[in-house]
PDB file of C-alpha atoms in Angstrom:
ATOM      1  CA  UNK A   1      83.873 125.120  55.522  1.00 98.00           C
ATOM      2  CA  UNK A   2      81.932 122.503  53.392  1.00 98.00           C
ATOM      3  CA  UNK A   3      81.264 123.511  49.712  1.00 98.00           C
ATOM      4  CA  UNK A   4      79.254 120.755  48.056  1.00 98.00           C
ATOM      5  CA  UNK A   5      78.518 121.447  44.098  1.00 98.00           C
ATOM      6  CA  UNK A   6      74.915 120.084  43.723  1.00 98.00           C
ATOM      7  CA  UNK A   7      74.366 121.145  40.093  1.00 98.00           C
ATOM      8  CA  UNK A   8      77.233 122.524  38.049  1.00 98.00           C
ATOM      9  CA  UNK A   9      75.359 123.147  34.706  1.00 98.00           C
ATOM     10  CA  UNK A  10      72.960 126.698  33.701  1.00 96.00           C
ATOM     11  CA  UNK A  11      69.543 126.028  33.426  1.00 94.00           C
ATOM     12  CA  UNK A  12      67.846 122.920  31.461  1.00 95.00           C
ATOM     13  CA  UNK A  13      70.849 121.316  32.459  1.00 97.00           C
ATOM     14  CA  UNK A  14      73.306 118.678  30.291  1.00 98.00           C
ATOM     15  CA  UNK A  15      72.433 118.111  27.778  1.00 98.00           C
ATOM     16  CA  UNK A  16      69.431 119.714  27.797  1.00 97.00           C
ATOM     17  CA  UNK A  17      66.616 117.934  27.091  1.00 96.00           C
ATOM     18  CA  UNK A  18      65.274 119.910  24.061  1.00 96.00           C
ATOM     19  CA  UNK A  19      68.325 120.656  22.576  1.00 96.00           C
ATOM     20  CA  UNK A  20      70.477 119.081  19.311  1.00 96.00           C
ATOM     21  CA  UNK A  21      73.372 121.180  19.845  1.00 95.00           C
ATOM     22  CA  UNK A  22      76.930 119.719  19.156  1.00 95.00           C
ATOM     23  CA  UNK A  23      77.710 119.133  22.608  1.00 97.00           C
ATOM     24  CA  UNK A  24      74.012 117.380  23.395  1.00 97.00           C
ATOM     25  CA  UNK A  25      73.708 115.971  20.632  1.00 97.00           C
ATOM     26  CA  UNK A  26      77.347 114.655  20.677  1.00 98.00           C
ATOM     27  CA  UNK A  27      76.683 113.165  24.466  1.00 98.00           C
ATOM     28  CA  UNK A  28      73.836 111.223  23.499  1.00 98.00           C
ATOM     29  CA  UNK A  29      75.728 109.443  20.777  1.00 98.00           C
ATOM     30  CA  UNK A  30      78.643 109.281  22.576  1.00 97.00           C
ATOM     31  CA  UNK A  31      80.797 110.994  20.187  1.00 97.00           C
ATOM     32  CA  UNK A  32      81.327 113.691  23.312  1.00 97.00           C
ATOM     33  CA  UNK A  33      83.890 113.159  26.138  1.00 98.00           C
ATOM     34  CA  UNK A  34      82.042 114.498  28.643  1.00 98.00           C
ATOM     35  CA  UNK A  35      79.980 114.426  32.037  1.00 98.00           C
ATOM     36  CA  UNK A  36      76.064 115.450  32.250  1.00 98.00           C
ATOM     37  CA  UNK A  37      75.164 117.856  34.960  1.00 98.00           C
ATOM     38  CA  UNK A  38      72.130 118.895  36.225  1.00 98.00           C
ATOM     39  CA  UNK A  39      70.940 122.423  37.050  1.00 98.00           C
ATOM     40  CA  UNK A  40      73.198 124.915  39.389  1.00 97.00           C
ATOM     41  CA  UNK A  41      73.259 124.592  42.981  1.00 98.00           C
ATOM     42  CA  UNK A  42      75.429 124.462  46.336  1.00 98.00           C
ATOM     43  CA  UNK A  43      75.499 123.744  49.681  1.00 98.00           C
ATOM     44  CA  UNK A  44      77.552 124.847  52.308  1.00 98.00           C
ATOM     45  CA  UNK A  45      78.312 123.728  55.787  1.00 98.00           C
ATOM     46  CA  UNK A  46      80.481 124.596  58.725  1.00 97.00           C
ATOM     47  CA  UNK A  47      80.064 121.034  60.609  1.00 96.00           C
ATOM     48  CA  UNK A  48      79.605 118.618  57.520  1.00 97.00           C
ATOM     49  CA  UNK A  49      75.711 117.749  59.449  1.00 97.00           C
ATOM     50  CA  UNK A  50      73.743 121.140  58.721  1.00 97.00           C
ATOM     51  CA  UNK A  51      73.842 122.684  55.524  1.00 98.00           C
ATOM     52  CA  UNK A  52      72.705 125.800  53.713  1.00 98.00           C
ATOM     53  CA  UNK A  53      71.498 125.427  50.546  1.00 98.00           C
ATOM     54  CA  UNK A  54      72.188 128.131  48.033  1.00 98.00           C
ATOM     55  CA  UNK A  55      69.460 128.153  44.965  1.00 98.00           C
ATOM     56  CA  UNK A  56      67.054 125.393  44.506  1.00 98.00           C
ATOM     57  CA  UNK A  57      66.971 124.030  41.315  1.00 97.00           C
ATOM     58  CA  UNK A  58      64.377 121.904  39.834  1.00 97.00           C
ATOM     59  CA  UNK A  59      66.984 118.944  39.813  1.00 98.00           C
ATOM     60  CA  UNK A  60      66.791 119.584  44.051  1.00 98.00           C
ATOM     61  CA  UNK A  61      65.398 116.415  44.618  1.00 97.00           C
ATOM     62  CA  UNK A  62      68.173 113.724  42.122  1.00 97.00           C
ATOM     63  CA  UNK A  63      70.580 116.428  43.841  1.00 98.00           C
ATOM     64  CA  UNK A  64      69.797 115.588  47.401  1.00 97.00           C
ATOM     65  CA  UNK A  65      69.499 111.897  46.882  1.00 97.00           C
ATOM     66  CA  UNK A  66      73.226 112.207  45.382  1.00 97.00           C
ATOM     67  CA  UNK A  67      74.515 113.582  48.582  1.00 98.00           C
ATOM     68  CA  UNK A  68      74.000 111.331  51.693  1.00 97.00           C
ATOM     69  CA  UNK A  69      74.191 114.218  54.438  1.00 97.00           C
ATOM     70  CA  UNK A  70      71.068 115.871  53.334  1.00 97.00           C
ATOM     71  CA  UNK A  71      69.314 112.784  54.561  1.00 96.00           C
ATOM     72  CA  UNK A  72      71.178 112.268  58.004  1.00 94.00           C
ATOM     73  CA  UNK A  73      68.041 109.755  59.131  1.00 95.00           C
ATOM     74  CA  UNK A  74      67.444 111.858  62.713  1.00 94.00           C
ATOM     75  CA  UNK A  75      63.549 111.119  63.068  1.00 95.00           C
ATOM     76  CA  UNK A  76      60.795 109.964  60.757  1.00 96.00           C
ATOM     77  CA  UNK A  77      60.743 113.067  58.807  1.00 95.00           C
ATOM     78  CA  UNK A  78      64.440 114.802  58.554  1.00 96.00           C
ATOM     79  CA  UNK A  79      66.879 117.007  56.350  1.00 96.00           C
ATOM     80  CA  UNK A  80      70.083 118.014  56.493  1.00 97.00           C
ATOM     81  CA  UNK A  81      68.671 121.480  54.584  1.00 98.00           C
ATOM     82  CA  UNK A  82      68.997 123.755  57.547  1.00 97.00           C
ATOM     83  CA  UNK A  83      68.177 127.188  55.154  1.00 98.00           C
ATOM     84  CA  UNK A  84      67.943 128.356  51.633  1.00 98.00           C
ATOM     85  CA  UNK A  85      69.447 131.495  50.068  1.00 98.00           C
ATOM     86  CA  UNK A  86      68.232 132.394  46.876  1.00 98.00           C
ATOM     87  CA  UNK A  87      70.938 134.353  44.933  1.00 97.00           C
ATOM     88  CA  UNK A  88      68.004 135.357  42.083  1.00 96.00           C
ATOM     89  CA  UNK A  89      64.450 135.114  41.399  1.00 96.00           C
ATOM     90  CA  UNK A  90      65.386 132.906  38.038  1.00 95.00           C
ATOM     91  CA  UNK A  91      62.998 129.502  37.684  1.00 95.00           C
ATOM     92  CA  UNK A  92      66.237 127.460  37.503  1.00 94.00           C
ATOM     93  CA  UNK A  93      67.325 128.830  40.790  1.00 96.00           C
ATOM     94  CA  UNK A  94      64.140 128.733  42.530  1.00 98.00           C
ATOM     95  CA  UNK A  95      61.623 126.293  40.998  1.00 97.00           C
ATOM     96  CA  UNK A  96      63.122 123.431  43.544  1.00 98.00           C
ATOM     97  CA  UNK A  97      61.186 125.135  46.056  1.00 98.00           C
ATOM     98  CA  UNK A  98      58.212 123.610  44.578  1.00 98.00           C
ATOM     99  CA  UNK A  99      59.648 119.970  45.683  1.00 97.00           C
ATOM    100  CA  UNK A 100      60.645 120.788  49.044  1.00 97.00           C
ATOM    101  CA  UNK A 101      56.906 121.475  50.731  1.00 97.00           C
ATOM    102  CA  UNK A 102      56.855 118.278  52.246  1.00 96.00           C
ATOM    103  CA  UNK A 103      59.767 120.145  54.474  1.00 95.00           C
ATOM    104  CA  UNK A 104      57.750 123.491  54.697  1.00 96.00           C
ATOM    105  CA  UNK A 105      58.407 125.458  56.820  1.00 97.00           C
ATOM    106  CA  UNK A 106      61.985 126.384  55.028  1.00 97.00           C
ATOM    107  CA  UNK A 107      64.241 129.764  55.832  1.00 98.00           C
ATOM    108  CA  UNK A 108      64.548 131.602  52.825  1.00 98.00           C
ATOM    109  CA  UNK A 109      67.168 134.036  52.961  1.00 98.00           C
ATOM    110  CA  UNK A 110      66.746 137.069  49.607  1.00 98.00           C
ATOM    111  CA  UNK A 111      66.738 140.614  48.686  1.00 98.00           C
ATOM    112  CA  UNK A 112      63.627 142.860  48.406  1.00 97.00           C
ATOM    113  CA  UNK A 113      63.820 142.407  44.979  1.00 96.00           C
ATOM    114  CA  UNK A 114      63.918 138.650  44.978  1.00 97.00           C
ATOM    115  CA  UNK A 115      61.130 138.254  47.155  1.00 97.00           C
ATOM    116  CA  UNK A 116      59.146 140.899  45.355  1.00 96.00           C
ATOM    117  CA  UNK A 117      59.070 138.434  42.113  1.00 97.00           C
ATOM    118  CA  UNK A 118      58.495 135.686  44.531  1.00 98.00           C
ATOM    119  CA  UNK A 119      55.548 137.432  45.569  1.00 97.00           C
ATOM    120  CA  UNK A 120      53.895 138.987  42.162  1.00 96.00           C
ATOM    121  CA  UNK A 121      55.015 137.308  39.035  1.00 96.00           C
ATOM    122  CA  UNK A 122      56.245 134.000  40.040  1.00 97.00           C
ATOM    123  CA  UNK A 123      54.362 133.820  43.773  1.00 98.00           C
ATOM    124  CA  UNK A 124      55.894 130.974  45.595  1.00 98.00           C
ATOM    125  CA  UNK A 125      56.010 132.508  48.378  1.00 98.00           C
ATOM    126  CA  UNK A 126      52.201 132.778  48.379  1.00 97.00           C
ATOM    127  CA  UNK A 127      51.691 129.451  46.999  1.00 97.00           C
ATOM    128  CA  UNK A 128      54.096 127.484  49.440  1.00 98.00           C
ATOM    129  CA  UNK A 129      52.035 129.212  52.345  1.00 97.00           C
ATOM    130  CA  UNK A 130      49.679 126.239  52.273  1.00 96.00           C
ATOM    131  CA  UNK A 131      51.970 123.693  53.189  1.00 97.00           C
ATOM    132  CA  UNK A 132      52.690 124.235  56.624  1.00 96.00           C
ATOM    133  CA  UNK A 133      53.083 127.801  56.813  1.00 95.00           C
ATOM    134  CA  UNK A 134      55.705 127.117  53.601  1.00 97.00           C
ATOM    135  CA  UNK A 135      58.450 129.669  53.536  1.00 98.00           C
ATOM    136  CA  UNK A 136      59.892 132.243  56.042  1.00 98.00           C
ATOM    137  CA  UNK A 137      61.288 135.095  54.499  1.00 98.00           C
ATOM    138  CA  UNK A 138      64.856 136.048  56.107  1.00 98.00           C
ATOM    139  CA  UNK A 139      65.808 139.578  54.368  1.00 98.00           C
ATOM    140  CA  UNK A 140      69.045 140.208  53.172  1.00 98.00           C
ATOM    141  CA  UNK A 141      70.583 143.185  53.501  1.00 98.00           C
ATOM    142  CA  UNK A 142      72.830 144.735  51.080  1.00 96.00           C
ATOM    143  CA  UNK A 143      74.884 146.675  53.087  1.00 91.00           C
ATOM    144  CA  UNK A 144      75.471 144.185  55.551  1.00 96.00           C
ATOM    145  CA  UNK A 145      76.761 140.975  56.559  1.00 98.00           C
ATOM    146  CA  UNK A 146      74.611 137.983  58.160  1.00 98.00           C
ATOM    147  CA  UNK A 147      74.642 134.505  59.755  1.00 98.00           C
ATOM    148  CA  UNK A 148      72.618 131.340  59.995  1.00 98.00           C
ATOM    149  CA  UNK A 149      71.712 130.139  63.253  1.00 96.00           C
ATOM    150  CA  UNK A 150      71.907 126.681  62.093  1.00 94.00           C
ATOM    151  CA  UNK A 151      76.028 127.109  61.146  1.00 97.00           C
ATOM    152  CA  UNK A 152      77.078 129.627  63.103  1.00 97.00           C
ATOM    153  CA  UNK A 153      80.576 130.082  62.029  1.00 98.00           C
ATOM    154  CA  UNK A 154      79.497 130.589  58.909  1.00 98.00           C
ATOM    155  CA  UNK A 155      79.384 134.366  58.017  1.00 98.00           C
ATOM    156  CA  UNK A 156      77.424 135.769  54.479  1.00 98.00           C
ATOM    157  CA  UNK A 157      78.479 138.937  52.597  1.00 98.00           C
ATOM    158  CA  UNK A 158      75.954 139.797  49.520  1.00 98.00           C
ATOM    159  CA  UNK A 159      77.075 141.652  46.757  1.00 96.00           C
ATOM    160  CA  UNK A 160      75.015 143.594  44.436  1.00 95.00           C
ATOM    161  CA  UNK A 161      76.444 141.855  40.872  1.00 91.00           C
ATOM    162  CA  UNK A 162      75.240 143.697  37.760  1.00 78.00           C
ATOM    163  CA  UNK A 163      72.136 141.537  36.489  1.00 74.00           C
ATOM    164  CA  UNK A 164      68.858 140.915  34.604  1.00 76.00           C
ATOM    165  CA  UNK A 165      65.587 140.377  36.469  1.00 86.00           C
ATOM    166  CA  UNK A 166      63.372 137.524  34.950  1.00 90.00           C
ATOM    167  CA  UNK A 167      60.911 137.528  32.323  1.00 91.00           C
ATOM    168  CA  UNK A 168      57.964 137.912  34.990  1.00 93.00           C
ATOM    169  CA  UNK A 169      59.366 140.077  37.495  1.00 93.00           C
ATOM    170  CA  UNK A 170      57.639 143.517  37.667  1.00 90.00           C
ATOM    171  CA  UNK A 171      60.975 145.469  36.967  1.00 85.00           C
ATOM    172  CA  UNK A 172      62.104 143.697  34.191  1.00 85.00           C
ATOM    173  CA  UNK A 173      63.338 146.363  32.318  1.00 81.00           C
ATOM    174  CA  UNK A 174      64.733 148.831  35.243  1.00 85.00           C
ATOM    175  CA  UNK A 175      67.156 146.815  36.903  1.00 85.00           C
ATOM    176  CA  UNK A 176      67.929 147.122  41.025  1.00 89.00           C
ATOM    177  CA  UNK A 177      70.363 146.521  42.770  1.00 92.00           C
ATOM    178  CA  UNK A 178      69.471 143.140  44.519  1.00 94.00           C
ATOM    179  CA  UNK A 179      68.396 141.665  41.378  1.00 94.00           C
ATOM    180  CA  UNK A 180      71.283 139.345  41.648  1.00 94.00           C
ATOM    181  CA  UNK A 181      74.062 138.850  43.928  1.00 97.00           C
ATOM    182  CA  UNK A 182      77.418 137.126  44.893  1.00 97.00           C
ATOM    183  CA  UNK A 183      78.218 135.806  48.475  1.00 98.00           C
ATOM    184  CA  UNK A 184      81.245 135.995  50.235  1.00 98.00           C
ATOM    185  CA  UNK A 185      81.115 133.034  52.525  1.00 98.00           C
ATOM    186  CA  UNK A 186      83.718 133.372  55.472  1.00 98.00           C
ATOM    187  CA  UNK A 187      84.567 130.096  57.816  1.00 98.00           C
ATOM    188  CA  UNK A 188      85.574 132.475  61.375  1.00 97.00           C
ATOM    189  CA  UNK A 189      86.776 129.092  62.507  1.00 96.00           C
ATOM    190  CA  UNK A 190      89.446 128.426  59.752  1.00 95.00           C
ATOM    191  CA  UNK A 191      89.464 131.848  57.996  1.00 97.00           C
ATOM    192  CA  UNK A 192      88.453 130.490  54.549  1.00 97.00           C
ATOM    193  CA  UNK A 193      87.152 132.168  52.441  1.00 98.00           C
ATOM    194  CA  UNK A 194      84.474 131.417  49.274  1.00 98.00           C
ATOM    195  CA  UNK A 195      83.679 133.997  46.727  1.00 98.00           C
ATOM    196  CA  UNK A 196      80.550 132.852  44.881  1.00 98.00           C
ATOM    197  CA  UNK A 197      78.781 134.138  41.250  1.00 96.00           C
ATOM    198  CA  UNK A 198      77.143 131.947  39.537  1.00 94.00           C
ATOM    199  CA  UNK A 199      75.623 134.765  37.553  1.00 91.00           C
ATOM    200  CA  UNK A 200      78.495 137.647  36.966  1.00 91.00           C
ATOM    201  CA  UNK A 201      77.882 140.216  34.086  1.00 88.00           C
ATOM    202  CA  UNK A 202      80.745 142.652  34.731  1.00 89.00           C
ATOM    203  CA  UNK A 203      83.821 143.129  37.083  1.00 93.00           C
ATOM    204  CA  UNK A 204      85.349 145.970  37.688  1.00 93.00           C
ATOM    205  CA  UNK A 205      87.687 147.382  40.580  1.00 94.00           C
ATOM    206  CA  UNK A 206      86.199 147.310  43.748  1.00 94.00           C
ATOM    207  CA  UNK A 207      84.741 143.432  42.564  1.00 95.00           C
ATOM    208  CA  UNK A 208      87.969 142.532  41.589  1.00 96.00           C
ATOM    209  CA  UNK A 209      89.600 143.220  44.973  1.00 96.00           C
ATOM    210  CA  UNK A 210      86.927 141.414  46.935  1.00 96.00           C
ATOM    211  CA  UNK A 211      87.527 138.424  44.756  1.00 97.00           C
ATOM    212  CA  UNK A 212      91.652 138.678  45.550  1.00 97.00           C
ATOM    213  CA  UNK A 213      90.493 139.061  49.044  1.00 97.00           C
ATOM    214  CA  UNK A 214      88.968 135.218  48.582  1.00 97.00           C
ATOM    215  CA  UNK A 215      90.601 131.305  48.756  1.00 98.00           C
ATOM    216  CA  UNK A 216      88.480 129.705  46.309  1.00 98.00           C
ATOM    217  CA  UNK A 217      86.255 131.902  43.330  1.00 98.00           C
ATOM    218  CA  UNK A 218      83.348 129.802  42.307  1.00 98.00           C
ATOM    219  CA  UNK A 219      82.081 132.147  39.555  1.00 97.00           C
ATOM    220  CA  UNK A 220      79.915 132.358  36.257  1.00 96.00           C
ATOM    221  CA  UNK A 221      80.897 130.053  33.528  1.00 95.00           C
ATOM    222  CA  UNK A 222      78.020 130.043  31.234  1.00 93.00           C
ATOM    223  CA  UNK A 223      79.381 130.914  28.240  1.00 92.00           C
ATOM    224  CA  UNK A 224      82.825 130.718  25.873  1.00 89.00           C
ATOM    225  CA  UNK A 225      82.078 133.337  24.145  1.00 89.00           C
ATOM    226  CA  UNK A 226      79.524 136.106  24.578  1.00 72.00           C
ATOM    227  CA  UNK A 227      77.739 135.181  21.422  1.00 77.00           C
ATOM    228  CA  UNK A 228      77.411 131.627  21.627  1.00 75.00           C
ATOM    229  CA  UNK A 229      73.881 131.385  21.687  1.00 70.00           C
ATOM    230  CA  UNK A 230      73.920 132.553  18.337  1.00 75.00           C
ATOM    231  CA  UNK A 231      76.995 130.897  16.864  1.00 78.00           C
ATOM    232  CA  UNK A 232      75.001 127.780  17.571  1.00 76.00           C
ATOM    233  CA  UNK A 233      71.961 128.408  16.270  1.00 73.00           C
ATOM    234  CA  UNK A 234      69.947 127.747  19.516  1.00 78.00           C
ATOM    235  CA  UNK A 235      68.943 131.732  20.861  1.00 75.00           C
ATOM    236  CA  UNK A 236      69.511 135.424  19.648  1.00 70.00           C
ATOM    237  CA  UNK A 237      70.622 136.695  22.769  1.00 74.00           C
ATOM    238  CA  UNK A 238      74.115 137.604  24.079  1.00 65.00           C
ATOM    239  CA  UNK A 239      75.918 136.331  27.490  1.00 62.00           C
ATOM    240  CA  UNK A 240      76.186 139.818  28.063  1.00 70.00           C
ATOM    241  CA  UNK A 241      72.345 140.267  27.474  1.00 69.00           C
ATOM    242  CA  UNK A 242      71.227 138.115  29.987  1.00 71.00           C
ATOM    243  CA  UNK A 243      73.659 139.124  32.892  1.00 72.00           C
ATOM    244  CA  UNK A 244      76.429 136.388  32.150  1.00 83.00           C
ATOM    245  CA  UNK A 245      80.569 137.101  31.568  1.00 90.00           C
ATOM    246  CA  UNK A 246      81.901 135.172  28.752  1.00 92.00           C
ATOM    247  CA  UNK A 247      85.262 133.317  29.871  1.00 94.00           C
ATOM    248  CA  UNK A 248      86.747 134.363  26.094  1.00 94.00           C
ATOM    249  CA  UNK A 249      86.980 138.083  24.813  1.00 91.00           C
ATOM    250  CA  UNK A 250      89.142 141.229  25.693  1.00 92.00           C
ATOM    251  CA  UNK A 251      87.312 141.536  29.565  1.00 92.00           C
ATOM    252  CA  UNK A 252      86.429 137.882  29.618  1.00 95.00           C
ATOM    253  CA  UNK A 253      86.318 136.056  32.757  1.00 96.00           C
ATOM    254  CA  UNK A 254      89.875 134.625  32.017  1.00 97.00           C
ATOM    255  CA  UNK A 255      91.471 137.471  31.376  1.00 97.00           C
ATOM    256  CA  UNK A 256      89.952 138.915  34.922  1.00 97.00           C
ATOM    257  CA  UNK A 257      90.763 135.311  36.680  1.00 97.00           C
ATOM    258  CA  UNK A 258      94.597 135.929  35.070  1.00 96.00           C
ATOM    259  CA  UNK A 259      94.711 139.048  37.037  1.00 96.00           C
ATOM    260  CA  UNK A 260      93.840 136.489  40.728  1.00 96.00           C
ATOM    261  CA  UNK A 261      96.813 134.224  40.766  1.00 92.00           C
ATOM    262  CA  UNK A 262      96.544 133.079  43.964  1.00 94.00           C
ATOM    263  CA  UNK A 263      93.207 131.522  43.983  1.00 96.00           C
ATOM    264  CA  UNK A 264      91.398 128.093  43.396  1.00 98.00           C
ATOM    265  CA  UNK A 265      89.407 128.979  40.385  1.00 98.00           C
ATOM    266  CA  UNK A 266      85.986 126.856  39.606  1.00 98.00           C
ATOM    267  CA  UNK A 267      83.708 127.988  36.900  1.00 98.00           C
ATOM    268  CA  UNK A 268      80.046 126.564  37.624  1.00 98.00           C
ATOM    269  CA  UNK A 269      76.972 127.322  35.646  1.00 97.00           C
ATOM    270  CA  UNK A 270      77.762 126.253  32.232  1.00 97.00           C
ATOM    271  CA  UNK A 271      75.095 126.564  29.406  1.00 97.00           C
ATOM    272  CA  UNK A 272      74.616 123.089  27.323  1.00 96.00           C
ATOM    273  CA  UNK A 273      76.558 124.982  24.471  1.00 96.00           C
ATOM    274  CA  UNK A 274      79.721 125.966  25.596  1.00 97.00           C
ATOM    275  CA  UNK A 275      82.749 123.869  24.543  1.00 97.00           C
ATOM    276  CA  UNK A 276      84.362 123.390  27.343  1.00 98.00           C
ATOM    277  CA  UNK A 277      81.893 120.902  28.237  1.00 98.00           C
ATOM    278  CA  UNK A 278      84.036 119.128  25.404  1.00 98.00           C
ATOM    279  CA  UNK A 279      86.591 117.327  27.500  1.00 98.00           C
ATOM    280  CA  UNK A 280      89.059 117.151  24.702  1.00 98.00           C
ATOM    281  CA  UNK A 281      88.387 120.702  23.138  1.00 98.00           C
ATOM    282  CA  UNK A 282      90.775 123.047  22.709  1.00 98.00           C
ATOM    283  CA  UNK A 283      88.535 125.166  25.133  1.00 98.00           C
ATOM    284  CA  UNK A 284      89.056 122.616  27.573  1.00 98.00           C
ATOM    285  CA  UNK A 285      92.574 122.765  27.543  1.00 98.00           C
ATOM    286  CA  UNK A 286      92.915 126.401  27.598  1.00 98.00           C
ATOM    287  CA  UNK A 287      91.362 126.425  30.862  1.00 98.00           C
ATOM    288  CA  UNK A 288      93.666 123.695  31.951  1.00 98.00           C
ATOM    289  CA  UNK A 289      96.677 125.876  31.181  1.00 97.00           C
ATOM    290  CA  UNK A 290      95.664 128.589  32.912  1.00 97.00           C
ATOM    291  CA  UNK A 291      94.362 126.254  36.149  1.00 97.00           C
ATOM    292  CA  UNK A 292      90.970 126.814  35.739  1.00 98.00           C
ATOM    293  CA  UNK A 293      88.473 124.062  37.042  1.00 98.00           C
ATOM    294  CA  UNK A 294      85.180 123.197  35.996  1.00 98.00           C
ATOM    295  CA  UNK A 295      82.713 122.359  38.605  1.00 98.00           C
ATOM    296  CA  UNK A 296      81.085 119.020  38.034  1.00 98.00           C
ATOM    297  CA  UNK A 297      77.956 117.372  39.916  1.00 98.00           C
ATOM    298  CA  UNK A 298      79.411 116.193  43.663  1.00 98.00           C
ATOM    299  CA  UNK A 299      82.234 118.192  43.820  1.00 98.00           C
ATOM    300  CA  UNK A 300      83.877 118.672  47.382  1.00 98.00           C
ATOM    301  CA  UNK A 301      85.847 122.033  47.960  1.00 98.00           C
ATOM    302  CA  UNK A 302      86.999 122.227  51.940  1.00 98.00           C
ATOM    303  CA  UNK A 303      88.203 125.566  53.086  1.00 97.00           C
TER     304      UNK A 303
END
């Protein structure tokens, strides 16, 4: 299995282009050790040719021009974008959408609760329909596992992950199940296996043991700690708040990933504040004790 990292940073990207933060602020003036990264996304391949995309960021189109296979140059018209799976209904997981309908029609692989937002408060589904039929709707099931005609070895395994729905979905404030979700990506060829969580508010047992059942854990690394938003000055709300695991903190994502010591651990999805953005922070180096990576923009992880 193929595991290309698109986009490695939460949404508006780094540094974000609003934002005066230490860390943005410190990149532009090059006071700041550190890498920009665009908005999170993945791909993932059994053959290297045909690829599922997971999310679609609006940075899909700088993403796909950064990685040669998703132009393989077949026929006059060609991508190497054989389906989409949405993991969330967020706009910086599914606003790319909006730049692929010169490819319509797409498979779009979601939950009931995805495609209802997709539908009613944010209806691309509806708008998209007028390029070329624009998207397909594949349903996931929660209970169950599925594959992708286009890379069949490849099998999916959703898991219901403990969430917020957006701002304009209709259940807002009465969370489902389906909101959100993790994958468990399984290559039947070589066995490999990819745990994937780009949006993780809570672990707990049976979670935990999935994620020891997994090779490499590619999981939520928005924030250092759960109030960072406020510590900086830049948002009221906590990590916690809006369906994100800090990596500091009794419960943290560390202290879980300390617990899986067998495991390639990559944190992806990492908000324009948090420090470990900071190549020489302390933060940094934490994670480098404890042999934690941090996804970066065209990252390669082969299972």
């Amino acid at each position: 299995m193929f595991v290309q990292i698109l986009g490695s940073a939460a949404g508006g990207g780094f540094p974000q282009w609003n934002c005066n933060c230490a860390n943005c602020a410190g990149f532009r003036n090059g006071s700041l050790r550190a890498t920009a990264r665009t908005q999170s996304s993945i791909a993932i391949s059994d053959d290297g040719v045909n690829w599922v995309l997971c999310n679609a960021s609006p940075d899909i189109r700088a993403q796909l021009q950064s990685f040669a296979p998703m132009q393989p140059g077949r026929a006059l018209r060609d991508t190497g974008i054989s389906a989409i799976i949405l993991m969330d209904s967020q706009i910086d997981h599914t606003t790319g959408l909006l730049s692929l309908r010169e490819g319509c029609p797409h498979q779009v692989w979601c939950t009931d609760m995805v495609h209802e937002d997709l539908t009613t408060g944010f209806p691309l589904f509806t708008m998209l329909t007028h390029w070329n039929g624009g998207l397909s709707w594949n349903r996931i099931e929660l209970d169950r596992s599925f594959t992708i005609l286009a890379c069949p070895s490849l099998r999916f395994t959703p898991l219901p992950l403990r969430s917020a729905a957006p701002p304009y979905s209709p259940h807002r404030f009465d969370p489902h199940p389906g909101d959100n979700i993790g994958l468990i990506v399984e290559d039947l060829n070589t066995g490999g296996k990819l745990f994937y969580a780009p949006g993780l508010g809570k672990v707990d047992a049976p979670l935990l043991e999935i994620m020891a059942g997994s090779d490499c854990l590619l999981v939520d690394g928005t924030m250092w700690d759960d109030d960072e938003m406020q510590r900086r000055g830049v948002g009221t709300r906590t990590g916690r708040e809006m369906g994100h695991l800090a990596q500091s903190g009794p419960g943290g994502m560390l202290e879980v990933l300390e617990q899986l010591p067998k495991q390639r651990k990559v944190l992806i999805h990492i908000n324009n504040t948090n420090p470990i953005l900071d190549e020489d922070s302390p933060e940094r180096a934490e994670l480098a004790r404890r042999k934690v990576e941090v996804a970066y923009d065209g990252m390669s992880i082969v299972l």
